[in-house]
PDB file of C-alpha atoms and ligand atoms in Angstrom:
ATOM      1  CA  MET A 293      -0.349   0.233  -0.129  1.00 39.00           C
ATOM      2  CA  SER A 294       2.684   2.519   1.029  1.00 41.00           C
ATOM      3  CA  GLN A 295       5.545   2.150  -1.224  1.00 40.00           C
ATOM      4  CA  ALA A 296       4.719   0.413  -4.636  1.00 39.00           C
ATOM      5  CA  SER A 297       3.898   3.844  -5.973  1.00 43.00           C
ATOM      6  CA  GLU A 298       7.150   5.300  -4.941  1.00 45.00           C
ATOM      7  CA  ASP A 299      10.588   4.819  -6.832  1.00 57.00           C
ATOM      8  CA  GLN A 300      11.717   5.920  -3.713  1.00 76.00           C
ATOM      9  CA  VAL A 301      11.425   4.246  -0.129  1.00 88.00           C
ATOM     10  CA  SER A 302      10.019   6.820   2.840  1.00 92.00           C
ATOM     11  CA  ARG A 303      12.368   7.082   5.555  1.00 95.00           C
ATOM     12  CA  VAL A 304      10.613   7.620   8.894  1.00 97.00           C
ATOM     13  CA  LEU A 305      12.630   8.580  12.063  1.00 97.00           C
ATOM     14  CA  VAL A 306      10.731   7.317  15.527  1.00 97.00           C
ATOM     15  CA  VAL A 307      11.685   9.079  18.544  1.00 97.00           C
ATOM     16  CA  ASP A 308      10.764   7.724  22.011  1.00 95.00           C
ATOM     17  CA  ASP A 309      12.428   7.372  25.156  1.00 94.00           C
ATOM     18  CA  MET A 310      10.897   4.250  26.444  1.00 93.00           C
ATOM     19  CA  GLU A 311      12.562   1.408  24.722  1.00 94.00           C
ATOM     20  CA  ALA A 312       9.849  -0.968  24.278  1.00 93.00           C
ATOM     21  CA  ILE A 313       7.686   1.268  22.579  1.00 92.00           C
ATOM     22  CA  ARG A 314      10.560   2.660  20.330  1.00 94.00           C
ATOM     23  CA  LEU A 315      11.533  -1.087  19.313  1.00 94.00           C
ATOM     24  CA  ALA A 316       7.412  -1.935  18.482  1.00 93.00           C
ATOM     25  CA  LEU A 317       6.930   1.163  16.581  1.00 94.00           C
ATOM     26  CA  VAL A 318      10.156   0.608  14.618  1.00 95.00           C
ATOM     27  CA  LYS A 319       9.014  -3.162  13.868  1.00 94.00           C
ATOM     28  CA  CYS A 320       5.592  -2.338  12.736  1.00 93.00           C
ATOM     29  CA  LEU A 321       6.820   0.687  10.332  1.00 94.00           C
ATOM     30  CA  HIS A 322       9.637  -1.552   9.040  1.00 94.00           C
ATOM     31  CA  ILE A 323       7.315  -4.191   8.087  1.00 93.00           C
ATOM     32  CA  SER A 324       5.032  -1.733   6.391  1.00 92.00           C
ATOM     33  CA  GLY A 325       8.254  -1.187   3.826  1.00 93.00           C
ATOM     34  CA  TYR A 326       9.341   2.089   5.510  1.00 95.00           C
ATOM     35  CA  GLU A 327      12.949   2.801   6.089  1.00 96.00           C
ATOM     36  CA  VAL A 328      13.349   3.400  10.075  1.00 96.00           C
ATOM     37  CA  MET A 329      15.717   4.940  12.283  1.00 96.00           C
ATOM     38  CA  ALA A 330      15.195   5.286  15.808  1.00 96.00           C
ATOM     39  CA  ALA A 331      16.392   7.779  18.222  1.00 96.00           C
ATOM     40  CA  SER A 332      15.962   7.694  22.255  1.00 95.00           C
ATOM     41  CA  SER A 333      15.754  11.619  22.843  1.00 95.00           C
ATOM     42  CA  GLY A 334      15.127  14.861  20.952  1.00 95.00           C
ATOM     43  CA  GLY A 335      18.838  15.782  21.098  1.00 94.00           C
ATOM     44  CA  GLU A 336      19.939  12.453  19.552  1.00 95.00           C
ATOM     45  CA  ALA A 337      16.695  12.859  16.961  1.00 96.00           C
ATOM     46  CA  LEU A 338      18.100  16.455  16.249  1.00 95.00           C
ATOM     47  CA  GLU A 339      21.429  15.113  15.372  1.00 94.00           C
ATOM     48  CA  LEU A 340      20.407  12.414  12.853  1.00 95.00           C
ATOM     49  CA  LEU A 341      18.126  15.445  11.380  1.00 94.00           C
ATOM     50  CA  ARG A 342      21.208  17.107  10.840  1.00 92.00           C
ATOM     51  CA  THR A 343      22.883  14.548   8.949  1.00 92.00           C
ATOM     52  CA  GLN A 344      20.436  12.602   7.314  1.00 93.00           C
ATOM     53  CA  ARG A 345      17.110  12.827   5.005  1.00 92.00           C
ATOM     54  CA  PHE A 346      13.934  11.736   6.429  1.00 95.00           C
ATOM     55  CA  ASP A 347      10.641  11.830   4.936  1.00 95.00           C
ATOM     56  CA  LEU A 348       8.599  11.805   8.423  1.00 96.00           C
ATOM     57  CA  LEU A 349       9.071  12.365  11.859  1.00 97.00           C
ATOM     58  CA  LEU A 350       7.151  10.549  14.477  1.00 97.00           C
ATOM     59  CA  THR A 351       8.081  11.577  18.104  1.00 95.00           C
ATOM     60  CA  ASP A 352       6.997  10.731  21.740  1.00 93.00           C
ATOM     61  CA  GLN A 353       5.470  14.233  23.455  1.00 89.00           C
ATOM     62  CA  THR A 354       7.060  13.515  26.805  1.00 87.00           C
ATOM     63  CA  MET A 355      10.496  12.684  27.029  1.00 91.00           C
ATOM     64  CA  PRO A 356      13.225  13.856  29.361  1.00 91.00           C
ATOM     65  CA  GLY A 357      15.317  16.691  28.019  1.00 90.00           C
ATOM     66  CA  LEU A 358      13.971  18.112  24.832  1.00 90.00           C
ATOM     67  CA  SER A 359      10.130  17.329  24.853  1.00 90.00           C
ATOM     68  CA  GLY A 360       8.314  16.179  21.875  1.00 91.00           C
ATOM     69  CA  LEU A 361       6.836  19.654  21.232  1.00 90.00           C
ATOM     70  CA  GLU A 362      10.447  21.326  21.968  1.00 93.00           C
ATOM     71  CA  LEU A 363      11.443  18.931  19.094  1.00 95.00           C
ATOM     72  CA  THR A 364       8.615  19.744  16.996  1.00 94.00           C
ATOM     73  CA  ASP A 365       9.397  23.426  17.188  1.00 92.00           C
ATOM     74  CA  ALA A 366      12.861  23.104  16.512  1.00 93.00           C
ATOM     75  CA  VAL A 367      12.299  20.216  13.391  1.00 93.00           C
ATOM     76  CA  SER A 368       9.244  22.271  11.775  1.00 90.00           C
ATOM     77  CA  ARG A 369      11.562  25.535  11.398  1.00 89.00           C
ATOM     78  CA  MET A 370      14.737  23.027  10.322  1.00 89.00           C
ATOM     79  CA  HIS A 371      12.515  20.871   7.633  1.00 89.00           C
ATOM     80  CA  PRO A 372       9.430  22.979   6.904  1.00 85.00           C
ATOM     81  CA  ASP A 373       8.327  20.460   4.478  1.00 85.00           C
ATOM     82  CA  MET A 374       8.628  17.282   6.587  1.00 92.00           C
ATOM     83  CA  PRO A 375       5.371  15.981   8.325  1.00 94.00           C
ATOM     84  CA  ILE A 376       5.552  15.498  12.128  1.00 96.00           C
ATOM     85  CA  VAL A 377       3.257  13.008  13.992  1.00 95.00           C
ATOM     86  CA  VAL A 378       3.273  13.550  17.816  1.00 93.00           C
ATOM     87  CA  LEU A 379       2.456  10.360  20.088  1.00 91.00           C
ATOM     88  CA  THR A 380       0.677  11.858  23.194  1.00 86.00           C
ATOM     89  CA  GLY A 381       0.323   9.776  26.357  1.00 78.00           C
ATOM     90  CA  ASN A 382      -3.100  11.517  27.355  1.00 71.00           C
ATOM     91  CA  THR A 383      -6.245  12.792  25.343  1.00 70.00           C
ATOM     92  CA  ASP A 384      -5.795  16.612  26.354  1.00 74.00           C
ATOM     93  CA  VAL A 385      -7.134  18.666  23.646  1.00 78.00           C
ATOM     94  CA  GLU A 386      -4.923  21.802  24.500  1.00 80.00           C
ATOM     95  CA  LEU A 387      -1.678  19.604  24.206  1.00 80.00           C
ATOM     96  CA  ALA A 388      -2.945  18.402  20.568  1.00 80.00           C
ATOM     97  CA  LYS A 389      -3.722  21.869  19.552  1.00 82.00           C
ATOM     98  CA  ASP A 390      -0.341  22.907  21.207  1.00 85.00           C
ATOM     99  CA  SER A 391       1.514  20.485  18.889  1.00 85.00           C
ATOM    100  CA  LEU A 392      -0.445  21.296  15.908  1.00 86.00           C
ATOM    101  CA  GLN A 393       0.232  24.898  16.308  1.00 87.00           C
ATOM    102  CA  ARG A 394       4.149  24.271  16.824  1.00 87.00           C
ATOM    103  CA  GLY A 395       4.230  22.686  13.285  1.00 89.00           C
ATOM    104  CA  ALA A 396       2.802  19.091  13.848  1.00 92.00           C
ATOM    105  CA  SER A 397       0.695  17.727  11.154  1.00 91.00           C
ATOM    106  CA  ASP A 398      -1.070  14.924  13.316  1.00 90.00           C
ATOM    107  CA  PHE A 399      -0.969  13.349  16.585  1.00 87.00           C
ATOM    108  CA  VAL A 400      -1.890   9.815  18.087  1.00 88.00           C
ATOM    109  CA  THR A 401      -2.487   8.958  21.295  1.00 85.00           C
ATOM    110  CA  LYS A 402      -1.330   5.920  23.134  1.00 83.00           C
ATOM    111  CA  PRO A 403      -1.714   3.216  23.105  1.00 85.00           C
ATOM    112  CA  VAL A 404      -0.855   3.398  19.480  1.00 86.00           C
ATOM    113  CA  ASN A 405      -2.973   1.123  17.302  1.00 87.00           C
ATOM    114  CA  ILE A 406      -0.361  -0.772  15.630  1.00 86.00           C
ATOM    115  CA  ARG A 407      -2.498  -1.810  12.433  1.00 86.00           C
ATOM    116  CA  GLU A 408      -3.759   1.778  12.244  1.00 90.00           C
ATOM    117  CA  LEU A 409      -0.312   3.354  12.288  1.00 92.00           C
ATOM    118  CA  PRO A 410       0.995   2.729   8.876  1.00 92.00           C
ATOM    119  CA  ILE A 411      -2.234   4.252   7.466  1.00 93.00           C
ATOM    120  CA  LEU A 412      -1.890   7.332   9.533  1.00 93.00           C
ATOM    121  CA  ILE A 413       1.676   7.978   8.514  1.00 94.00           C
ATOM    122  CA  GLU A 414       0.957   7.165   4.855  1.00 93.00           C
ATOM    123  CA  ARG A 415      -1.812   9.869   5.063  1.00 93.00           C
ATOM    124  CA  ASN A 416       0.690  12.508   6.671  1.00 94.00           C
ATOM    125  CA  LEU A 417       3.057  11.701   3.991  1.00 93.00           C
ATOM    126  CA  THR A 418       0.357  11.810   0.999  1.00 92.00           C
ATOM    127  CA  ARG A 419      -0.972  15.158   2.308  1.00 90.00           C
ATOM    128  CA  ARG A 420       2.573  16.718   2.518  1.00 88.00           C
ATOM    129  CA  ARG A 421       3.574  15.630  -0.730  1.00 88.00           C
ATOM    130  CA  LEU A 422       0.445  17.161  -2.509  1.00 90.00           C
ATOM    131  CA  GLU A 423       0.539  20.559  -0.457  1.00 86.00           C
ATOM    132  CA  VAL A 424       4.125  20.888  -1.422  1.00 83.00           C
ATOM    133  CA  ALA A 425       3.144  20.202  -5.413  1.00 85.00           C
ATOM    134  CA  ARG A 426       0.376  22.428  -5.101  1.00 87.00           C
ATOM    135  CA  LEU A 427       2.614  25.357  -3.709  1.00 82.00           C
ATOM    136  CA  ARG A 428       5.161  24.604  -6.535  1.00 81.00           C
ATOM    137  CA  GLU A 429       2.407  24.976  -8.989  1.00 83.00           C
ATOM    138  CA  ARG A 430       1.331  28.357  -7.363  1.00 84.00           C
ATOM    139  CA  GLY A 431       4.593  29.404  -7.523  1.00 81.00           C
ATOM    140  CA  ALA A 432       5.052  28.551 -10.911  1.00 81.00           C
ATOM    141  CA  GLN A 433       1.970  30.521 -11.876  1.00 84.00           C
ATOM    142  CA  VAL A 434       2.774  33.422 -10.078  1.00 85.00           C
ATOM    143  CA  LEU A 435       6.081  33.368 -11.988  1.00 83.00           C
ATOM    144  CA  PHE A 436       4.376  33.123 -15.140  1.00 83.00           C
ATOM    145  CA  GLU A 437       2.149  35.849 -14.334  1.00 86.00           C
ATOM    146  CA  ALA A 438       5.113  38.183 -13.460  1.00 85.00           C
ATOM    147  CA  ILE A 439       6.695  37.030 -16.729  1.00 84.00           C
ATOM    148  CA  LYS A 440       3.638  38.086 -19.009  1.00 84.00           C
ATOM    149  CA  ALA A 441       3.515  41.489 -17.280  1.00 86.00           C
ATOM    150  CA  LEU A 442       7.126  42.009 -17.929  1.00 83.00           C
ATOM    151  CA  ALA A 443       6.476  40.889 -21.479  1.00 83.00           C
ATOM    152  CA  SER A 444       3.528  43.438 -21.791  1.00 83.00           C
ATOM    153  CA  ALA A 445       5.849  46.130 -20.415  1.00 83.00           C
ATOM    154  CA  VAL A 446       8.172  45.667 -23.426  1.00 82.00           C
ATOM    155  CA  ASP A 447       5.695  45.323 -25.915  1.00 80.00           C
ATOM    156  CA  ALA A 448       3.991  48.667 -24.431  1.00 81.00           C
ATOM    157  CA  LYS A 449       7.282  50.596 -25.059  1.00 81.00           C
ATOM    158  CA  ASP A 450       6.681  49.891 -28.855  1.00 75.00           C
ATOM    159  CA  PRO A 451       2.684  50.437 -30.058  1.00 69.00           C
ATOM    160  CA  TYR A 452       3.708  48.826 -32.939  1.00 66.00           C
ATOM    161  CA  THR A 453       4.965  45.908 -31.567  1.00 69.00           C
ATOM    162  CA  ALA A 454       2.218  45.648 -29.130  1.00 66.00           C
ATOM    163  CA  ARG A 455       1.370  42.018 -28.363  1.00 82.00           C
ATOM    164  CA  HIS A 456       4.194  40.576 -30.152  1.00 87.00           C
ATOM    165  CA  SER A 457       5.303  38.538 -27.177  1.00 89.00           C
ATOM    166  CA  ARG A 458       1.842  37.278 -27.095  1.00 89.00           C
ATOM    167  CA  ARG A 459       1.700  36.116 -30.727  1.00 93.00           C
ATOM    168  CA  VAL A 460       5.312  34.948 -30.778  1.00 95.00           C
ATOM    169  CA  THR A 461       4.396  32.572 -28.043  1.00 95.00           C
ATOM    170  CA  ARG A 462       1.466  31.293 -29.659  1.00 95.00           C
ATOM    171  CA  LEU A 463       3.004  30.692 -33.030  1.00 97.00           C
ATOM    172  CA  SER A 464       6.302  29.158 -31.315  1.00 98.00           C
ATOM    173  CA  LEU A 465       3.670  26.598 -29.621  1.00 97.00           C
ATOM    174  CA  LEU A 466       1.840  25.835 -33.061  1.00 97.00           C
ATOM    175  CA  LEU A 467       5.458  24.857 -34.068  1.00 97.00           C
ATOM    176  CA  ALA A 468       6.114  22.787 -30.689  1.00 97.00           C
ATOM    177  CA  ASP A 469       2.789  20.897 -31.329  1.00 96.00           C
ATOM    178  CA  ALA A 470       3.565  20.179 -34.898  1.00 96.00           C
ATOM    179  CA  ILE A 471       6.758  18.297 -33.871  1.00 96.00           C
ATOM    180  CA  GLN A 472       5.325  17.035 -30.802  1.00 95.00           C
ATOM    181  CA  LEU A 473       7.797  18.679 -28.087  1.00 95.00           C
ATOM    182  CA  SER A 474       7.894  17.149 -24.942  1.00 93.00           C
ATOM    183  CA  SER A 475       5.683  19.013 -22.125  1.00 89.00           C
ATOM    184  CA  GLU A 476       8.985  20.006 -20.227  1.00 88.00           C
ATOM    185  CA  GLU A 477      10.390  21.335 -23.347  1.00 94.00           C
ATOM    186  CA  ARG A 478       7.325  22.947 -24.339  1.00 94.00           C
ATOM    187  CA  TYR A 479       7.151  24.944 -21.071  1.00 91.00           C
ATOM    188  CA  LEU A 480      10.518  26.053 -21.362  1.00 93.00           C
ATOM    189  CA  LEU A 481       9.702  27.337 -24.795  1.00 96.00           C
ATOM    190  CA  GLU A 482       6.558  29.013 -23.612  1.00 94.00           C
ATOM    191  CA  LEU A 483       8.297  30.860 -20.843  1.00 92.00           C
ATOM    192  CA  SER A 484      11.489  32.132 -23.329  1.00 95.00           C
ATOM    193  CA  ALA A 485       8.942  32.818 -25.908  1.00 95.00           C
ATOM    194  CA  TRP A 486       7.122  35.438 -23.740  1.00 92.00           C
ATOM    195  CA  MET A 487      10.030  36.797 -22.809  1.00 92.00           C
ATOM    196  CA  HIS A 488      12.465  36.565 -25.663  1.00 94.00           C
ATOM    197  CA  ASP A 489      12.546  40.613 -26.144  1.00 92.00           C
ATOM    198  CA  VAL A 490      12.610  41.593 -22.653  1.00 91.00           C
ATOM    199  CA  GLY A 491      16.098  43.049 -23.634  1.00 93.00           C
ATOM    200  CA  LYS A 492      14.395  45.875 -25.409  1.00 91.00           C
ATOM    201  CA  ILE A 493      13.799  47.367 -22.379  1.00 88.00           C
ATOM    202  CA  GLY A 494      17.423  48.330 -22.567  1.00 87.00           C
ATOM    203  CA  VAL A 495      17.318  49.965 -26.011  1.00 91.00           C
ATOM    204  CA  PRO A 496      16.404  53.615 -26.388  1.00 92.00           C
ATOM    205  CA  ASP A 497      12.965  54.441 -27.580  1.00 88.00           C
ATOM    206  CA  SER A 498      14.274  56.724 -30.248  1.00 91.00           C
ATOM    207  CA  ILE A 499      15.712  53.389 -32.055  1.00 91.00           C
ATOM    208  CA  LEU A 500      13.143  51.046 -31.058  1.00 87.00           C
ATOM    209  CA  THR A 501      10.232  53.020 -32.274  1.00 84.00           C
ATOM    210  CA  LYS A 502      12.175  54.653 -35.420  1.00 86.00           C
ATOM    211  CA  PRO A 503       9.779  54.964 -38.109  1.00 83.00           C
ATOM    212  CA  ALA A 504      12.397  54.002 -40.797  1.00 85.00           C
ATOM    213  CA  PRO A 505      14.700  51.594 -41.347  1.00 87.00           C
ATOM    214  CA  LEU A 506      17.798  51.642 -38.794  1.00 90.00           C
ATOM    215  CA  THR A 507      21.404  52.857 -39.610  1.00 94.00           C
ATOM    216  CA  GLN A 508      24.005  50.486 -38.937  1.00 95.00           C
ATOM    217  CA  GLU A 509      25.134  51.681 -35.725  1.00 95.00           C
ATOM    218  CA  GLU A 510      21.386  51.830 -34.462  1.00 96.00           C
ATOM    219  CA  PHE A 511      21.000  48.594 -35.743  1.00 95.00           C
ATOM    220  CA  ALA A 512      24.173  47.406 -33.687  1.00 96.00           C
ATOM    221  CA  VAL A 513      22.327  48.795 -30.442  1.00 96.00           C
ATOM    222  CA  MET A 514      19.265  46.819 -31.347  1.00 94.00           C
ATOM    223  CA  LYS A 515      21.082  43.746 -31.580  1.00 96.00           C
ATOM    224  CA  GLU A 516      22.252  44.061 -28.166  1.00 96.00           C
ATOM    225  CA  HIS A 517      18.734  43.236 -26.694  1.00 95.00           C
ATOM    226  CA  SER A 518      19.290  39.579 -26.927  1.00 97.00           C
ATOM    227  CA  ALA A 519      22.370  39.097 -24.964  1.00 97.00           C
ATOM    228  CA  LYS A 520      20.723  41.929 -22.526  1.00 95.00           C
ATOM    229  CA  GLY A 521      17.633  39.881 -22.220  1.00 95.00           C
ATOM    230  CA  GLY A 522      19.696  36.707 -21.415  1.00 96.00           C
ATOM    231  CA  GLU A 523      21.500  38.852 -18.634  1.00 95.00           C
ATOM    232  CA  ILE A 524      18.534  39.960 -17.193  1.00 91.00           C
ATOM    233  CA  VAL A 525      16.627  36.856 -17.208  1.00 92.00           C
ATOM    234  CA  GLY A 526      19.711  35.004 -15.912  1.00 92.00           C
ATOM    235  CA  GLU A 527      19.587  36.488 -12.541  1.00 89.00           C
ATOM    236  CA  ILE A 528      16.886  34.601 -11.967  1.00 85.00           C
ATOM    237  CA  GLU A 529      18.564  30.890 -10.724  1.00 80.00           C
ATOM    238  CA  GLU A 530      15.762  29.100 -11.401  1.00 79.00           C
ATOM    239  CA  LEU A 531      15.357  30.282 -15.258  1.00 88.00           C
ATOM    240  CA  GLY A 532      18.967  29.456 -16.605  1.00 92.00           C
ATOM    241  CA  ARG A 533      18.108  27.600 -19.783  1.00 94.00           C
ATOM    242  CA  VAL A 534      15.365  30.267 -20.348  1.00 94.00           C
ATOM    243  CA  ALA A 535      18.238  33.061 -20.563  1.00 96.00           C
ATOM    244  CA  ASP A 536      20.212  30.698 -22.457  1.00 97.00           C
ATOM    245  CA  VAL A 537      17.221  30.247 -24.899  1.00 98.00           C
ATOM    246  CA  ILE A 538      16.459  34.275 -24.774  1.00 97.00           C
ATOM    247  CA  ARG A 539      20.252  34.837 -25.388  1.00 98.00           C
ATOM    248  CA  HIS A 540      19.858  32.674 -28.744  1.00 98.00           C
ATOM    249  CA  HIS A 541      16.888  33.798 -30.247  1.00 98.00           C
ATOM    250  CA  HIS A 542      18.514  35.517 -33.277  1.00 98.00           C
ATOM    251  CA  GLU A 543      21.354  32.920 -34.304  1.00 98.00           C
ATOM    252  CA  ARG A 544      21.184  31.413 -37.491  1.00 98.00           C
ATOM    253  CA  VAL A 545      21.851  27.720 -38.475  1.00 98.00           C
ATOM    254  CA  ASP A 546      24.410  28.937 -40.797  1.00 97.00           C
ATOM    255  CA  GLY A 547      26.617  30.603 -37.707  1.00 97.00           C
ATOM    256  CA  ARG A 548      25.772  34.248 -39.054  1.00 97.00           C
ATOM    257  CA  GLY A 549      23.214  35.325 -36.425  1.00 97.00           C
ATOM    258  CA  TYR A 550      24.035  37.035 -33.052  1.00 96.00           C
ATOM    259  CA  PRO A 551      25.123  37.753 -30.062  1.00 97.00           C
ATOM    260  CA  ASP A 552      27.835  34.053 -30.325  1.00 97.00           C
ATOM    261  CA  GLY A 553      27.465  32.979 -34.053  1.00 97.00           C
ATOM    262  CA  LEU A 554      26.385  29.647 -32.869  1.00 97.00           C
ATOM    263  CA  ARG A 555      25.461  26.854 -35.829  1.00 97.00           C
ATOM    264  CA  GLY A 556      22.835  24.428 -36.420  1.00 96.00           C
ATOM    265  CA  ALA A 557      22.235  21.863 -33.344  1.00 95.00           C
ATOM    266  CA  ALA A 558      24.335  23.983 -31.129  1.00 97.00           C
ATOM    267  CA  ILE A 559      21.606  26.860 -30.988  1.00 97.00           C
ATOM    268  CA  PRO A 560      19.167  25.462 -28.181  1.00 97.00           C
ATOM    269  CA  LEU A 561      15.994  24.240 -29.932  1.00 98.00           C
ATOM    270  CA  ALA A 562      13.770  26.689 -28.274  1.00 98.00           C
ATOM    271  CA  SER A 563      15.844  29.545 -29.733  1.00 98.00           C
ATOM    272  CA  ARG A 564      15.342  27.714 -33.105  1.00 98.00           C
ATOM    273  CA  ILE A 565      12.048  27.840 -32.850  1.00 98.00           C
ATOM    274  CA  ILE A 566      11.260  31.358 -31.586  1.00 98.00           C
ATOM    275  CA  LEU A 567      13.437  32.670 -34.368  1.00 98.00           C
ATOM    276  CA  ILE A 568      11.065  31.256 -36.939  1.00 98.00           C
ATOM    277  CA  ALA A 569       7.796  32.432 -35.027  1.00 98.00           C
ATOM    278  CA  ASP A 570       9.383  35.723 -34.229  1.00 96.00           C
ATOM    279  CA  SER A 571      10.450  36.411 -38.198  1.00 96.00           C
ATOM    280  CA  PHE A 572       7.069  35.169 -39.344  1.00 96.00           C
ATOM    281  CA  GLU A 573       5.469  37.436 -36.851  1.00 94.00           C
ATOM    282  CA  ALA A 574       7.680  40.514 -37.902  1.00 91.00           C
ATOM    283  CA  MET A 575       6.665  39.803 -41.515  1.00 93.00           C
ATOM    284  CA  VAL A 576       2.910  39.717 -41.408  1.00 92.00           C
ATOM    285  CA  ALA A 577       2.600  42.458 -38.879  1.00 87.00           C
ATOM    286  CA  ASP A 578       2.326  46.158 -39.831  1.00 80.00           C
ATOM    287  CA  ARG A 579       5.233  47.823 -38.774  1.00 72.00           C
ATOM    288  CA  SER A 580       5.567  51.805 -38.550  1.00 65.00           C
ATOM    289  CA  TYR A 581       7.121  51.976 -41.682  1.00 67.00           C
ATOM    290  CA  ARG A 582       5.685  49.286 -43.848  1.00 73.00           C
ATOM    291  CA  ARG A 583       2.984  47.204 -44.253  1.00 80.00           C
ATOM    292  CA  SER A 584       2.542  43.624 -43.732  1.00 85.00           C
ATOM    293  CA  LEU A 585       4.110  41.480 -45.870  1.00 87.00           C
ATOM    294  CA  GLY A 586       1.286  39.092 -46.185  1.00 90.00           C
ATOM    295  CA  ARG A 587       0.673  35.587 -44.969  1.00 92.00           C
ATOM    296  CA  GLU A 588       1.679  33.908 -48.341  1.00 93.00           C
ATOM    297  CA  ALA A 589       4.611  36.188 -48.851  1.00 94.00           C
ATOM    298  CA  ALA A 590       6.285  35.585 -45.277  1.00 95.00           C
ATOM    299  CA  MET A 591       5.824  31.853 -45.622  1.00 96.00           C
ATOM    300  CA  ARG A 592       7.764  31.974 -49.055  1.00 96.00           C
ATOM    301  CA  GLU A 593      10.362  34.060 -46.922  1.00 96.00           C
ATOM    302  CA  LEU A 594      10.719  31.127 -44.565  1.00 97.00           C
ATOM    303  CA  GLN A 595      10.946  28.822 -47.369  1.00 97.00           C
ATOM    304  CA  GLU A 596      13.828  30.590 -49.110  1.00 97.00           C
ATOM    305  CA  HIS A 597      15.722  31.269 -45.924  1.00 97.00           C
ATOM    306  CA  SER A 598      15.530  27.982 -44.612  1.00 97.00           C
ATOM    307  CA  GLY A 599      18.712  26.032 -44.313  1.00 97.00           C
ATOM    308  CA  THR A 600      20.694  29.152 -43.880  1.00 97.00           C
ATOM    309  CA  GLN A 601      18.483  31.434 -41.462  1.00 97.00           C
ATOM    310  CA  PHE A 602      16.304  29.060 -40.356  1.00 98.00           C
ATOM    311  CA  ASP A 603      16.555  25.197 -39.350  1.00 98.00           C
ATOM    312  CA  GLN A 604      15.357  23.399 -42.303  1.00 97.00           C
ATOM    313  CA  SER A 605      13.107  20.780 -40.729  1.00 97.00           C
ATOM    314  CA  LEU A 606      11.829  23.406 -38.201  1.00 98.00           C
ATOM    315  CA  ALA A 607      10.860  25.646 -41.148  1.00 98.00           C
ATOM    316  CA  GLN A 608       8.851  22.647 -42.797  1.00 97.00           C
ATOM    317  CA  ALA A 609       7.359  21.657 -40.000  1.00 97.00           C
ATOM    318  CA  PHE A 610       6.037  25.574 -39.508  1.00 97.00           C
ATOM    319  CA  ILE A 611       5.161  25.862 -42.807  1.00 97.00           C
ATOM    320  CA  GLY A 612       3.050  22.651 -42.656  1.00 96.00           C
ATOM    321  CA  ALA A 613       1.232  23.505 -39.057  1.00 96.00           C
ATOM    322  CA  LEU A 614       0.378  27.175 -40.984  1.00 95.00           C
ATOM    323  CA  ASP A 615      -1.302  25.532 -43.779  1.00 92.00           C
ATOM    324  CA  THR A 616      -3.364  23.331 -41.671  1.00 92.00           C
ATOM    325  CA  HIS A 617      -4.205  26.306 -39.178  1.00 90.00           C
ATOM    326  CA  PRO A 618      -5.349  29.031 -41.490  1.00 83.00           C
ATOM    327  CA  GLU A 619      -6.563  31.115 -38.446  1.00 80.00           C
ATOM    328  CA  VAL A 620      -3.428  31.594 -36.923  1.00 81.00           C
TER     329      VAL A 620
HETATM  330 FE1  FE2 B 139      14.343  39.732 -30.932  1.00 93.44          FE
END
């Protein structure tokens, strides 16, 4: 029941000063498939918790020296994600409440029903796992909202490219689906596409919104946006791969792109995808100094530059996807 679905056996630390109880608890949990370690005092338990990984702490409440409640206090601060189950000798509701307030996730009254103990342990492990997963998901959602807000701020600098990031993201995902990109890579692509032009925050408005083609000097400044974007996003440790994708979203498969002149497969896959989506979007959008090229002409351009500017097979897949999605 407990371990079959997990690839890793859960480790439980049992703390009780009474040897007979301690041994009985260890035996019961061991039989249920847990890896169990035991400590006879709170101090000993803290020592073990400092040096080893445990998934759950099962502790007696009344012990000489560090009490179960004091141990709960310390451990919930040390390992906020670890469920703590407190064994209590009496049925005092106030004591039970106190242990929950100090960070315990559950409590059991003695004598412990050995048959129910594994169920209780498993319930606490599962509940905490779900909580942690939910928090992570929420964290990712908040991050995503922040990224979209940042992307909108960049788009807002230039009325002609308003909603550009959103459209590039949509087109990138169209291509991702066409090549059946894994969900993890698809997520990386989605984040990167939203933020691909974030470095334009550092490009002067006079260049960004110039109603005419750029001079060579101005274009050199504009070209800095991909490296700058990579640096900005790279500040967030968790977004290291996204930063990499952003840095390289103007590399060409023939090595004539920027900032590093990478070639072919050396360019991150998501960067190669974004380049195609970005270029197509730029061609079909109306800009300050020119009208849209039109969908058909833009597709012909992709075709013509596939194998030099664009990844050949990705460009083919994108053209195919556009053919079957005339609404995009
Ligand atoms: Fe760009």
